[in-house]
Short mmCIF file of C-alpha atoms in Angstrom, two decimals:
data_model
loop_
_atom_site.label_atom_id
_atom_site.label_comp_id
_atom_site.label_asym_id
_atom_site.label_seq_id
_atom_site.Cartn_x
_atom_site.Cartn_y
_atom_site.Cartn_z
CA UNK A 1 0.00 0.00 0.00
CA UNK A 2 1.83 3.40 -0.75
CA UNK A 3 1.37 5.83 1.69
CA UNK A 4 -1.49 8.00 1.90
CA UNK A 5 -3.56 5.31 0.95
CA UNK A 6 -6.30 5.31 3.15
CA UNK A 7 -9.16 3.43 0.94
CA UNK A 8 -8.86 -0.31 2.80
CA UNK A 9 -9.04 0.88 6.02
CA UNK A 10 -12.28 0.05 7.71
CA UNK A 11 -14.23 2.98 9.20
CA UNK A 12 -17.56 3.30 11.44
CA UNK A 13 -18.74 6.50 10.42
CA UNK A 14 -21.97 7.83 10.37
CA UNK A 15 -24.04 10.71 8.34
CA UNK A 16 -26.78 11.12 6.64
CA UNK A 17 -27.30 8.40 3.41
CA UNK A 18 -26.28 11.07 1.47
CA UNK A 19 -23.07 12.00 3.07
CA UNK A 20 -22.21 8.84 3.02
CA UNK A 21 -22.40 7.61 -0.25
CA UNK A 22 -19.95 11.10 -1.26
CA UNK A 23 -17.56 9.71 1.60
CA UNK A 24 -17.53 6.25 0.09
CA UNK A 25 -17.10 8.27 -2.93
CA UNK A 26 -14.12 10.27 -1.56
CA UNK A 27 -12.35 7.15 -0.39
CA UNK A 28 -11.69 5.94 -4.20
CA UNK A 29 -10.04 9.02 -5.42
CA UNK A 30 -6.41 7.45 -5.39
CA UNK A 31 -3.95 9.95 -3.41
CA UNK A 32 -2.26 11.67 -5.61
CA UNK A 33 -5.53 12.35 -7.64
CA UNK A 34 -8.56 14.94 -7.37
CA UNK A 35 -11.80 15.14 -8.05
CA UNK A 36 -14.40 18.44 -8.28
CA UNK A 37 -17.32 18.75 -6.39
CA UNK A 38 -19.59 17.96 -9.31
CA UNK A 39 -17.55 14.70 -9.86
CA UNK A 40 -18.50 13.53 -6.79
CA UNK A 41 -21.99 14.53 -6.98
CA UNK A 42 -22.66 12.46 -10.26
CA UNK A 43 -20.71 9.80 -9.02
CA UNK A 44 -22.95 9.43 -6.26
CA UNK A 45 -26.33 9.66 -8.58
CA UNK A 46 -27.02 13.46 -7.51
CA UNK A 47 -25.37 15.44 -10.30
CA UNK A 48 -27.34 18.31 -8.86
CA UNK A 49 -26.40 18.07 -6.05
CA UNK A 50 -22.69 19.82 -5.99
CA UNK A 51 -23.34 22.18 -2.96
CA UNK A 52 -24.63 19.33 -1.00
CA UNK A 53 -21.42 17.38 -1.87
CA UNK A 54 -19.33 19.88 -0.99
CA UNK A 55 -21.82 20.45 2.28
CA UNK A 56 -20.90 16.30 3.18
CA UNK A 57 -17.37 17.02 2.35
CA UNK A 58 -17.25 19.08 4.63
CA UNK A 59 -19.01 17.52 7.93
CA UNK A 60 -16.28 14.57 6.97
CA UNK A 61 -14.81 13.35 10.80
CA UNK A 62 -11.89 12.00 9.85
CA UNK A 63 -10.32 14.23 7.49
CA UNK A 64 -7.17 12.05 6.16
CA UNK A 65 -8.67 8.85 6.09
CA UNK A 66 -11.45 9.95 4.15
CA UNK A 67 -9.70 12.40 2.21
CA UNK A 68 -11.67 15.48 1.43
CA UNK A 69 -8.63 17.51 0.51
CA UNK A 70 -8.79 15.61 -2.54
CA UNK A 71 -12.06 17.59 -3.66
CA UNK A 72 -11.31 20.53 -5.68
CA UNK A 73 -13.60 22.93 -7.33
CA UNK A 74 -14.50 22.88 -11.51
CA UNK A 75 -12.51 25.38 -12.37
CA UNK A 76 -9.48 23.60 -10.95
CA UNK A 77 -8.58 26.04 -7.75
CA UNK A 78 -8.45 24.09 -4.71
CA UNK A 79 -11.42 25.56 -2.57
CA UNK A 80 -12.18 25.36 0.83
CA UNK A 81 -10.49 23.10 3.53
CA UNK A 82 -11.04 22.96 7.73
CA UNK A 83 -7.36 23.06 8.20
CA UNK A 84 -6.61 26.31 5.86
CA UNK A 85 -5.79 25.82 2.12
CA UNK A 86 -1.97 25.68 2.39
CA UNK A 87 -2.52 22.25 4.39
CA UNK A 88 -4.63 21.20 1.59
CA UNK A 89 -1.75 22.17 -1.26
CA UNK A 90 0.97 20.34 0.97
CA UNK A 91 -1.15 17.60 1.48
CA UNK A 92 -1.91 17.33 -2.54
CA UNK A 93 1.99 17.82 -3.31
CA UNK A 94 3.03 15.09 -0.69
CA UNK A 95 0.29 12.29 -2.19
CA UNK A 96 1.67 13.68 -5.92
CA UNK A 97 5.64 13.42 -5.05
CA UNK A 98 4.85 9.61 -3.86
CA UNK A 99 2.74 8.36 -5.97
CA UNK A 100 4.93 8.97 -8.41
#
């Protein structure tokens, strides 16, 4: 497993059904990787529903093992992130540097 890898690991979260399908959903973007908000909505069957995916992104617990700095917005620019956006570019750059 290379590191940052989070997506075996078992978890007992809870949320809404919603917020849970766009965590199981955040779990299979490989590190390394990103995926906009409106990717994970239509991945999840609600391709209307980016503001609510970004919403569940948010409320996510357990912020590196379900890795919601992985979620970027459409026009490429990182967005928001709990721990400040340069956390969210270091943590990007670290999963890109070894995954390579």
């Amino acid at each position: 497993e290379k590191p940052g890898d989070s997506r075996h690991i078992p978890l007992d979260v809870q949320g809404t059904a919603f917020q849970e399908a766009v965590w199981q959903e955040l779990r299979r973007i490989p590190p390394g990787k990103t995926r906009s908000y409106a990717e994970i909505a239509a991945a999840v069957g609600k391709p209307g529903a980016v503001r609510a995916a970004g919403s569940a992104n948010g409320a996510n617990n357990v912020a590196v093992l379900i890795p919601c700095h992985r979620v970027i917005r459409s026009d490429g620019t990182l967005g928001g992130y709990a721990y400040g956006t340069a956390i969210k570019q270091e943590l990007l750059e670290r999963e890109r540097t070894s995954s390579r």
